CSV table of C-alpha atoms and ligand atoms in Angstrom, one decimal:
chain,number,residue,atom,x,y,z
A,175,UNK,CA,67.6,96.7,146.2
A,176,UNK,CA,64.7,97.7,147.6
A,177,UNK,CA,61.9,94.5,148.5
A,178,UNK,CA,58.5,94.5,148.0
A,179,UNK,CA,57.8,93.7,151.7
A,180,UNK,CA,59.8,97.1,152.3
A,181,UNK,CA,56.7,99.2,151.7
A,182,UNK,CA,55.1,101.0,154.6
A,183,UNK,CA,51.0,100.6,154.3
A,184,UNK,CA,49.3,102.3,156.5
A,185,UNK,CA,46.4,100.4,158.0
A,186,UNK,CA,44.9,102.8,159.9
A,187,UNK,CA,41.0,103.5,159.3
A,188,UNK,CA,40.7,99.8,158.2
A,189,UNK,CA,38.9,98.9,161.5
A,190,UNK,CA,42.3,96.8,161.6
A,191,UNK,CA,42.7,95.2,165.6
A,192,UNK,CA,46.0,95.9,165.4
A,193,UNK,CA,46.4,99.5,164.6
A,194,UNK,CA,42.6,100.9,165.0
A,195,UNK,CA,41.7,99.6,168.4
A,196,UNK,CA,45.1,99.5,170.5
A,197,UNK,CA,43.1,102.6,172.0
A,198,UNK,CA,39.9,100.4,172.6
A,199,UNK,CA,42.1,97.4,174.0
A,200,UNK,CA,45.2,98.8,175.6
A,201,UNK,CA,44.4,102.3,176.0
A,202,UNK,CA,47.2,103.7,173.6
A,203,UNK,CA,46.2,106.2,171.9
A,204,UNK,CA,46.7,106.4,167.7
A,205,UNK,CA,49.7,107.8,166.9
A,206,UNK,CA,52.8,107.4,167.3
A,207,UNK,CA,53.1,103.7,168.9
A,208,UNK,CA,54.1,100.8,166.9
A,209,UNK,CA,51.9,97.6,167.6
A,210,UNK,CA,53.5,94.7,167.8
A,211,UNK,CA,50.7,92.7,169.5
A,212,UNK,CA,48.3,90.9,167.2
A,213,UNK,CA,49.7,88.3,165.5
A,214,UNK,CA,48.9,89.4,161.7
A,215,UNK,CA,51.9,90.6,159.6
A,216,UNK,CA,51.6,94.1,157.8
A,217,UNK,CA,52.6,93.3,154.5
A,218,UNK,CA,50.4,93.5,151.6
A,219,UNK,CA,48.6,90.0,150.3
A,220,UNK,CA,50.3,88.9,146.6
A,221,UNK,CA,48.7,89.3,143.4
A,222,UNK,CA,47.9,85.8,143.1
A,223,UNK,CA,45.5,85.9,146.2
A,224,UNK,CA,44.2,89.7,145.2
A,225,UNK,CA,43.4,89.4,141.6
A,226,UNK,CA,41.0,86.5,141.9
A,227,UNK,CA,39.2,88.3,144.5
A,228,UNK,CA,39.0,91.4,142.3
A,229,UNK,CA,37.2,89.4,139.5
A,230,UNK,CA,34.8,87.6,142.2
A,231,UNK,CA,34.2,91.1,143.2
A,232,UNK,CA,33.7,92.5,139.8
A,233,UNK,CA,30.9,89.5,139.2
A,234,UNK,CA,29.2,90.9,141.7
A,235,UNK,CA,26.8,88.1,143.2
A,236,UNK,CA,27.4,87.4,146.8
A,237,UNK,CA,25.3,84.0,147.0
A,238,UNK,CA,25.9,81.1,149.4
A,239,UNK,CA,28.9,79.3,148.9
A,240,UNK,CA,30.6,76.0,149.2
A,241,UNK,CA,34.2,74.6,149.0
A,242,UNK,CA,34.5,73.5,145.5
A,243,UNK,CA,37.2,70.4,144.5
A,244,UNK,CA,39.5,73.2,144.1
A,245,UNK,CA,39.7,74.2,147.8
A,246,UNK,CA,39.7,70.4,148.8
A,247,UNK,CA,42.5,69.5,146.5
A,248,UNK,CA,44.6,73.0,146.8
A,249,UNK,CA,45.1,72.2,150.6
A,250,UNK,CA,45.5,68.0,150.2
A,251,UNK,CA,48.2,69.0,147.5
A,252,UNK,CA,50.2,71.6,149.8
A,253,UNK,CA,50.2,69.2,152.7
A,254,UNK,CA,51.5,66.3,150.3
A,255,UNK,CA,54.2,68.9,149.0
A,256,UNK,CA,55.2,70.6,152.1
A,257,UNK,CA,54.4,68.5,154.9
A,258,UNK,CA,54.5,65.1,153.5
A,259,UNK,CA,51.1,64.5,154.4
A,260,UNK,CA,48.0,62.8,152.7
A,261,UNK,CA,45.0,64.6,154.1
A,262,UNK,CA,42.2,62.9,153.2
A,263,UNK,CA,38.3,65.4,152.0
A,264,UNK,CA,36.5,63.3,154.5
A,265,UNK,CA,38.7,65.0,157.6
A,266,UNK,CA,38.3,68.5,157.1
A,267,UNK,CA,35.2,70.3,159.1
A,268,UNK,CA,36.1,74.3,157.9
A,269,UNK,CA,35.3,76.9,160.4
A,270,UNK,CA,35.6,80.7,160.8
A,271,UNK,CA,39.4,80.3,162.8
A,272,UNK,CA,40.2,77.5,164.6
A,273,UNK,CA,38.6,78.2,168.6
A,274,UNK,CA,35.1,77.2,167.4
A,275,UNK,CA,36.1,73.9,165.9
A,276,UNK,CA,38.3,73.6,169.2
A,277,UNK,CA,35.5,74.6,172.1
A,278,UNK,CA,33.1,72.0,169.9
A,279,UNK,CA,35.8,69.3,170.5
A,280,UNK,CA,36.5,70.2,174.1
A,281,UNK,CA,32.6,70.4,174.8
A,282,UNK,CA,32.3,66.7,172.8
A,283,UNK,CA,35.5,65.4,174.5
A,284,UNK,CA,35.0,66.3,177.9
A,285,UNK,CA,32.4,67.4,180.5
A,286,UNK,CA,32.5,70.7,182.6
A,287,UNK,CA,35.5,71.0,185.0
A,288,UNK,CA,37.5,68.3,183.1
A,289,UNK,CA,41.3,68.6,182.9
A,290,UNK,CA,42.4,70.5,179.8
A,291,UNK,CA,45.8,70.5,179.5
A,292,UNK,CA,48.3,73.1,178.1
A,293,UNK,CA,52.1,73.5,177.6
A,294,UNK,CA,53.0,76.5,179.5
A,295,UNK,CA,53.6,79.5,178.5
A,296,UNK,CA,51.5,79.3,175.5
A,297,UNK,CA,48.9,81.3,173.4
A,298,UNK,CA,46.8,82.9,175.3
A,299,UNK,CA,43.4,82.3,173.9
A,300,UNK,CA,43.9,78.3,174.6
A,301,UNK,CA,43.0,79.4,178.5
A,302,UNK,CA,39.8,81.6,177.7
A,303,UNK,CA,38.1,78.6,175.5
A,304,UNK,CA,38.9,75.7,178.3
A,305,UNK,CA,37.7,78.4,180.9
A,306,UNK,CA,34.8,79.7,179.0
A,307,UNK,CA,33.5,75.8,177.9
A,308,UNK,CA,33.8,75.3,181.9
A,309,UNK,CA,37.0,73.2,181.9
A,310,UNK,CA,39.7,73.1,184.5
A,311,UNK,CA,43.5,74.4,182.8
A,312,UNK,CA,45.9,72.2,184.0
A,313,UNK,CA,49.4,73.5,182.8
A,314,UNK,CA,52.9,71.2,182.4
A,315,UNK,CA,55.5,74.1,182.3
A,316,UNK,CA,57.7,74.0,179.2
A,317,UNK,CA,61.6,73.9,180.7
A,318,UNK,CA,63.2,77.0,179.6
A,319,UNK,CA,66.8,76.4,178.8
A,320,UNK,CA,68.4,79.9,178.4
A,321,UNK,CA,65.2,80.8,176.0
A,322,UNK,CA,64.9,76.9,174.5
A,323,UNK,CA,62.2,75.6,175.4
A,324,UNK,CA,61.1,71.7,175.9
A,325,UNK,CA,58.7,69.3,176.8
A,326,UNK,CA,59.0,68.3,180.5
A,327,UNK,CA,57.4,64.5,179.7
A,328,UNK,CA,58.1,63.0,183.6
A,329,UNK,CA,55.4,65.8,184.0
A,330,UNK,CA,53.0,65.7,181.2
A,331,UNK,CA,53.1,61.9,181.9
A,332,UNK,CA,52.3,62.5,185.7
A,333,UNK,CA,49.6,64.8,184.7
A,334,UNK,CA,47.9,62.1,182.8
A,335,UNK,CA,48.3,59.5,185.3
A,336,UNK,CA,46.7,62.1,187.6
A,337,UNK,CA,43.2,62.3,184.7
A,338,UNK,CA,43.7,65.0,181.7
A,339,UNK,CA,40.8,64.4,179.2
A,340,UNK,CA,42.2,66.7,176.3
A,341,UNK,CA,45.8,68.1,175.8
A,342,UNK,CA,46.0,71.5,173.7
A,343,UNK,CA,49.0,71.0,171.8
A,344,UNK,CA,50.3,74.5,169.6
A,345,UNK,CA,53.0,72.6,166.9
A,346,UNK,CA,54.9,75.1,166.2
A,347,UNK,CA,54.5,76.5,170.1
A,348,UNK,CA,53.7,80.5,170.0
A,349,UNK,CA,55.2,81.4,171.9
A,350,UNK,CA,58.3,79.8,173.0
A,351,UNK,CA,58.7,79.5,168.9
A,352,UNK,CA,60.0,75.8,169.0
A,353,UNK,CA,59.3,73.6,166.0
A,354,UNK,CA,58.5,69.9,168.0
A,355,UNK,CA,60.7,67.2,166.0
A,356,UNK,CA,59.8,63.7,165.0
A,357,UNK,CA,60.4,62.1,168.3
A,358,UNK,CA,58.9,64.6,170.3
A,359,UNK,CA,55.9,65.0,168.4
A,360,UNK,CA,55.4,61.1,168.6
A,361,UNK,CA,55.9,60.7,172.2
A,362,UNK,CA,53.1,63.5,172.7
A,363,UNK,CA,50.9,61.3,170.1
A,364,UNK,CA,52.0,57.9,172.2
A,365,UNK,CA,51.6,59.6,175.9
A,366,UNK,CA,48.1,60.5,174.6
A,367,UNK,CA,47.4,57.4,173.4
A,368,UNK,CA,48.6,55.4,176.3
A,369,UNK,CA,46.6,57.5,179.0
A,370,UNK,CA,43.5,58.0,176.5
A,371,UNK,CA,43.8,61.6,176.5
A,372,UNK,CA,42.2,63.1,173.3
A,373,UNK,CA,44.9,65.5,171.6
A,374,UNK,CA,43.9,68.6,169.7
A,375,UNK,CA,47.4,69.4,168.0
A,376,UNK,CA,47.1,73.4,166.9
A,377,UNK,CA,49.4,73.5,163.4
A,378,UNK,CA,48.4,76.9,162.0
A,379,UNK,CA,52.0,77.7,162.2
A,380,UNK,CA,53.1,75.0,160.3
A,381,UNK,CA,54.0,76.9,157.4
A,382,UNK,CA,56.2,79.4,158.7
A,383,UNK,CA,59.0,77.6,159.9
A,384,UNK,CA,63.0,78.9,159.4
A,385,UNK,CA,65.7,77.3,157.5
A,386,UNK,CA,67.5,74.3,159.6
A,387,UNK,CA,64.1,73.2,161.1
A,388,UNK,CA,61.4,70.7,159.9
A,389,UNK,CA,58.0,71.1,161.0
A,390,UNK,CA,56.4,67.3,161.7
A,391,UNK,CA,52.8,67.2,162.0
A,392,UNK,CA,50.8,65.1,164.7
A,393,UNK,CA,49.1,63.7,161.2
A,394,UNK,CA,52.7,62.2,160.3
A,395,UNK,CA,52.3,59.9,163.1
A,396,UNK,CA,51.7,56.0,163.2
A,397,UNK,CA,47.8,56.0,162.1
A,398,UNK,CA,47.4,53.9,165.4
A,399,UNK,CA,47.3,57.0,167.3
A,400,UNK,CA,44.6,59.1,165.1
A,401,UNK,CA,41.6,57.6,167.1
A,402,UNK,CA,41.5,60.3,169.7
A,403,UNK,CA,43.0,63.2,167.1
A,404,UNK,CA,42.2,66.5,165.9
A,405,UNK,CA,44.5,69.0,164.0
A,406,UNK,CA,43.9,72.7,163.0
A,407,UNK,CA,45.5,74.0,160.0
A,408,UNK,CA,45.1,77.1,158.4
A,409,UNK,CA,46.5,79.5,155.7
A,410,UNK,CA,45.9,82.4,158.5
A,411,UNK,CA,49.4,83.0,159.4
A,412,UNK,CA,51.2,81.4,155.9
A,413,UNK,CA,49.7,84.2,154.0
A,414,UNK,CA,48.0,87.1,156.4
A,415,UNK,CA,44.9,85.6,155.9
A,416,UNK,CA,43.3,86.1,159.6
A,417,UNK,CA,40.3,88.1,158.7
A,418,UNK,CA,39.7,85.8,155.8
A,419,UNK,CA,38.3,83.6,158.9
A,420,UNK,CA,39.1,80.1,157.9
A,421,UNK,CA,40.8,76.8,159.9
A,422,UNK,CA,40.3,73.7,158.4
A,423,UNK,CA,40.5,70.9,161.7
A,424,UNK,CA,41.3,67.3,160.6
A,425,UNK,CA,39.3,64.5,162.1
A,426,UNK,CA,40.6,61.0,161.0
A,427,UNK,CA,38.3,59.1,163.1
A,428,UNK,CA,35.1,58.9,161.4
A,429,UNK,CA,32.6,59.2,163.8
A,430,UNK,CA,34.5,61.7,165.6
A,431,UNK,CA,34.7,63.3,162.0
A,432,UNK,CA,30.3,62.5,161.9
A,433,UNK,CA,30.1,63.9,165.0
A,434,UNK,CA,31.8,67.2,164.5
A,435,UNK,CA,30.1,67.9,161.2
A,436,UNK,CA,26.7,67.3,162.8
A,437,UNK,CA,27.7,69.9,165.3
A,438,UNK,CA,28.8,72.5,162.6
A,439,UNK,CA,25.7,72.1,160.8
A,440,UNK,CA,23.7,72.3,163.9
A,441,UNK,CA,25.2,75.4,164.3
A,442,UNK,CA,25.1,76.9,160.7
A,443,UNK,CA,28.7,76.7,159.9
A,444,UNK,CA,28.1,74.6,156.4
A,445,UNK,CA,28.4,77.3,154.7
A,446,UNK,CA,31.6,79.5,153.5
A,447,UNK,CA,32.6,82.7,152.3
A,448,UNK,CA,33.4,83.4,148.8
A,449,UNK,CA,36.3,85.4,149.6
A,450,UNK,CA,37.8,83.0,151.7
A,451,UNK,CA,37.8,80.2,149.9
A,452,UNK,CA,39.2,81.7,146.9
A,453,UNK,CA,41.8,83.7,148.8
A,454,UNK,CA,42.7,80.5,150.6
A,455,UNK,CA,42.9,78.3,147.0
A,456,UNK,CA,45.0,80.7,145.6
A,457,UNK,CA,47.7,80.9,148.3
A,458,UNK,CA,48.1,77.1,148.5
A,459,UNK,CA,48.2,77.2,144.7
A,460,UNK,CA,50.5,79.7,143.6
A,461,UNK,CA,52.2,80.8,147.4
A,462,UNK,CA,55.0,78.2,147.4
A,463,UNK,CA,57.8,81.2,146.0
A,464,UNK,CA,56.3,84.2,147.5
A,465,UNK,CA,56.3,82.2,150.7
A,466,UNK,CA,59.8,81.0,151.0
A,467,UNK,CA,60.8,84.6,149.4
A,468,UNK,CA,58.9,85.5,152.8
A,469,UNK,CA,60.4,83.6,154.8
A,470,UNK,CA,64.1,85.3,154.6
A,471,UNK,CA,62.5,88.5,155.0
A,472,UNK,CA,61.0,87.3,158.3
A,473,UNK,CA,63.8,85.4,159.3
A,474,UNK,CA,66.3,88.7,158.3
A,475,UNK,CA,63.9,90.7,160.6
A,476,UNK,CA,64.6,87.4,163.2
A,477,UNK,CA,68.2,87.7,162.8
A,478,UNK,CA,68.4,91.7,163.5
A,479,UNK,CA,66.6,91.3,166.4
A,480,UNK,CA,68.7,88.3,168.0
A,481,UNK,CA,71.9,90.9,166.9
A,482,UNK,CA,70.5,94.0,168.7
A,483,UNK,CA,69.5,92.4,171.9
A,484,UNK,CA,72.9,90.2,171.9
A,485,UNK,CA,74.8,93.5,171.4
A,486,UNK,CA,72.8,95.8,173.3
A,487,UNK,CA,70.7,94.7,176.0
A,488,UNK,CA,72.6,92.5,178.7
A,489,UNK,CA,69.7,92.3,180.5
A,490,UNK,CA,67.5,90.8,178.2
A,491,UNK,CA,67.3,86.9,176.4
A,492,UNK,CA,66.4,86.4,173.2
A,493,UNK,CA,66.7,82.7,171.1
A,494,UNK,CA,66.1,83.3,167.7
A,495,UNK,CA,62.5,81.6,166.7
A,496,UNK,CA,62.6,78.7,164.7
A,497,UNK,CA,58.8,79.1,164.0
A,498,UNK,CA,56.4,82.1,164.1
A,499,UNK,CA,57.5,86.1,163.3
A,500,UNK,CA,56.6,86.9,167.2
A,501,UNK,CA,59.8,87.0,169.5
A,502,UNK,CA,59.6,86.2,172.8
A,503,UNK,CA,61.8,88.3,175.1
A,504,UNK,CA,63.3,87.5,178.9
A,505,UNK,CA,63.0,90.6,180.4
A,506,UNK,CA,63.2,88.9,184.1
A,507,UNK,CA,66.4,90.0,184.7
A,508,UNK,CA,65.6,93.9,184.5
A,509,UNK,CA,63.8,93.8,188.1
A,510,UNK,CA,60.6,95.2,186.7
A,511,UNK,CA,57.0,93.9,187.9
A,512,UNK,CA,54.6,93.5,184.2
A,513,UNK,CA,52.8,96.9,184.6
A,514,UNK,CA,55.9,99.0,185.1
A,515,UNK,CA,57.5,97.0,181.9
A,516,UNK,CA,54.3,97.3,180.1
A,517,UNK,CA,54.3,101.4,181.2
A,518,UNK,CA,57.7,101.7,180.2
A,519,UNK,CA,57.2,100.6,176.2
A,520,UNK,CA,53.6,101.6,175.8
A,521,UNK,CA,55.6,105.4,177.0
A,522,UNK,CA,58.3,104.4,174.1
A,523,UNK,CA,56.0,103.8,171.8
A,524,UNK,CA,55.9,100.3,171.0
A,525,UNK,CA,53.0,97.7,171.9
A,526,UNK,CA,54.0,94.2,172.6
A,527,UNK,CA,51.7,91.6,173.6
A,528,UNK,CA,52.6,91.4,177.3
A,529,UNK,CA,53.8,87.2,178.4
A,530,UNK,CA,51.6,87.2,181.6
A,531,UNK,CA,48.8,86.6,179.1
A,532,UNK,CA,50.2,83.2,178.2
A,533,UNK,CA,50.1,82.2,181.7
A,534,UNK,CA,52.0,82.3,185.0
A,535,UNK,CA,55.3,81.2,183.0
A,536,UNK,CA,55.0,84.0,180.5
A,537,UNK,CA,55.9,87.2,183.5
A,538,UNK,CA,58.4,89.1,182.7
A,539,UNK,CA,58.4,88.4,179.1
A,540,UNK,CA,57.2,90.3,176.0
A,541,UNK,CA,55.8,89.0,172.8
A,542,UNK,CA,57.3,91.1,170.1
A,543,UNK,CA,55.7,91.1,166.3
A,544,UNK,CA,58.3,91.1,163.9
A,545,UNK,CA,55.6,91.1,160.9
A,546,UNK,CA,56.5,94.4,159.5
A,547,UNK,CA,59.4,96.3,157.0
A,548,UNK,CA,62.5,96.4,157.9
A,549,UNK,CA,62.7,100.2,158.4
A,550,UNK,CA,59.6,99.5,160.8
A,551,UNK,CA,61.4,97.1,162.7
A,552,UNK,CA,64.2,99.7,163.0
A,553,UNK,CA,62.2,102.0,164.7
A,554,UNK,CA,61.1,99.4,167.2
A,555,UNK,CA,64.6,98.8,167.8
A,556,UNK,CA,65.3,102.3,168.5
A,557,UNK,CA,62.2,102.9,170.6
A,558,UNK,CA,63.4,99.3,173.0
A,559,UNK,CA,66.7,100.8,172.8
A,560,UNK,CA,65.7,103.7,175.2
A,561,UNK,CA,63.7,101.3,177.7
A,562,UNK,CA,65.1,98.1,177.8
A,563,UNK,CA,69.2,99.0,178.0
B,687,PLP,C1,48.4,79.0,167.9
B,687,PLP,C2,47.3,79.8,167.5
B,687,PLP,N1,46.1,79.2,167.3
B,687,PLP,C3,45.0,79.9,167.0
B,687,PLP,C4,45.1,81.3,166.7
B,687,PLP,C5,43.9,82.0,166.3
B,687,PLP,O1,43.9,82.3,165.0
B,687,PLP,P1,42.5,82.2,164.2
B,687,PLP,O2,41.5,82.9,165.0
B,687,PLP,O3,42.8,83.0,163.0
B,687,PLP,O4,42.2,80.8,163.9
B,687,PLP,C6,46.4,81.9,166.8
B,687,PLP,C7,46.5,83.4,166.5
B,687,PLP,O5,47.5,84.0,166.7
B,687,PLP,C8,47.5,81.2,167.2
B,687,PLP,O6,48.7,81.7,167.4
């Protein structure tokens, strides 16, 4: 029986950064190619996020706005249900994504050329907001076990020792897709503690974990370890809200809570958008079904993947996720320097996000968007299938 998610939408002439500007960005022109860079999902929102934004539309004042009980509650309830977490109103500073609460936090937590520290290979925008606030990366490489990735904590530990000010943590990691359990997550929280580095945990992907694995948030940690905390959490990648422009970063300490707010305001950002807030209310009300409903689908799309490249292409490695929808393929072991790789499947027609841009760590890999219908994914297959065998 044919799924919902099934349907093909075309998102061209939406000014969307995925399809509309792979020419602007990677010079590929519209066409043919598949993009399977941006991390958004192509699948159509649910009623239950749509409908309420048809009726705000329909009443047709676009005043100021503000985050109503409603919005407060709708997220404190999810992170109770889900993530067995009491947020508390007083934490949340809400900002348009999650890098501008996190260059405000690095700018109060740290001075120019300060140690920022990242697990590498990760996201790539962590690097451009510690470069572009003036800080110094400093990178503990992940250990890659045949595509499993883990913390290498004799490192991070000698890093500290050596002066970090602020660790980037990304819980679940995008992109090595590991979900960090209990006792890693708390020996981050007590390694940060002990050295007096200030943590900004990154938990956007919290939500979109597969079955067998248990996302544990920073915030589920001894309360002895929130005085130098921050956390970002979002509906963005739960629900394909990205342009809906909204992170929510915890702050239990409450001057650091005082201080942030000040900054935000100092700034402009006390006020929210309409559409946002509503579309964001709605998912954590009504999304629990249509989440876990898309959840197999992604993790089907997962599974086909792992099956393909296990079957077909011995020179590739791929570990299924246990987070995110964006695989992460080895492609070391084909020989190939990035740009000929990168030349190679933009000529086959399908875009990943190339790894060199999550650091040194990430060469030879590709970051592959698995977001999409299950015909679509198909035709990626198809397309790899002719460069990567
Ligand atoms: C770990 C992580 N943090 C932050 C972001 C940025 O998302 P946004 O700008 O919607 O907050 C992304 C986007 O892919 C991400 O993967």
């Amino acid at each position: 029986m044919a799924h919902e998610l099934d349907t093909v939408i075309n998102r061209y002439g939406t000014d969307c950064l995925k399809w509309d500007y792979m020419e602007k960005w990677l010079g590929v022109p519209e066409g043919e190619a598949l993009p399977s860079w941006v991390s958004d999902w192509d699948f159509k929102a649910p009623d239950f996020i749509t409908e309420p934004l048809k009726a705000r539309i329909e009443h047709g004042i676009f005043g100021y706005s503000e985050r109503g009980d409603e919005y407060f509650n709708s997220v404190i309830d999810w992170w109770a249900d889900n993530h067995q977490v009491t947020l508390k109103k007083e934490w949340f500073h809400t900002t348009p994504g999650s890098l501008p609460a996190i260059a405000m936090l690095m700018e109060r937590w740290s001075q120019p050329g300060d140690k920022v520290l990242v697990l590498s290979p990760v996201y790539h925008a962590f690097y451009r907001t510690i470069t572009n606030t003036q800080r110094t990366v400093a990178e503990s490489k992940l250990i890659n076990d045949n595509g499993y990735y883990s913390i290498n904590f004799d490192d991070l530990e000698q890093q500290f020792k050596d002066g970090v000010k602020i660790m980037m943590f990304c819980n679940p990691h995008n992109p090595g897709g590991r979900v960090w359990t209990e006792e890693e997550v708390t020996r981050v929280c007590q390694l940060c503690h002990q050295y007096g580095v200030y943590l900004i945990s990154d938990e956007i992907w919290a939500d979109i974990v597969f079955r067998g694995h248990k996302f544990f948030s920073c915030l589920r940690v001894d309360p002895q370890y929130f005085d130098k905390l921050a956390v970002c959490i979002a509906g963005t990648k739960s629900f394909g809200l990205p342009s809906m422009r909204l992170t929510n970063t915890m702050i239990p300490n409450e001057k650091e809570a005082e201080a942030l707010k000040s900054k935000l305001l100092a700034y402009g950002i006390d006020v929210y958008s309409a559409f946002s807030i509503l579309a964001n209310q709605a998912a954590y009300r009504h999304g629990r079904e249509w989440l876990n409903d898309t959840l197999d689908y992604l993790e089907a799309n997962n599974q086909r993947l792992a099956e393909f490249v296990g079957n077909e292409l011995t020179q590739v490695t791929y570990r299924l996720q246990e987070s995110t929808y964006l695989a992460w393929l080895d492609c070391r072991a084909m020989g190939l320097d990035d740009a000929e790789l990168e030349q190679r499947l933009h000529k086959a027609g399908v875009i990943p996000t190339m790894g060199y841009g999550f650091g040194d760590d990430g060469r030879g890999f590709i970051r592959l968007n698995l977001g999409c219908p299950a015909s679509i994914l198909e035709e990626k297959i198809q397309r790899l299938r002719t460069v990567l065998k």
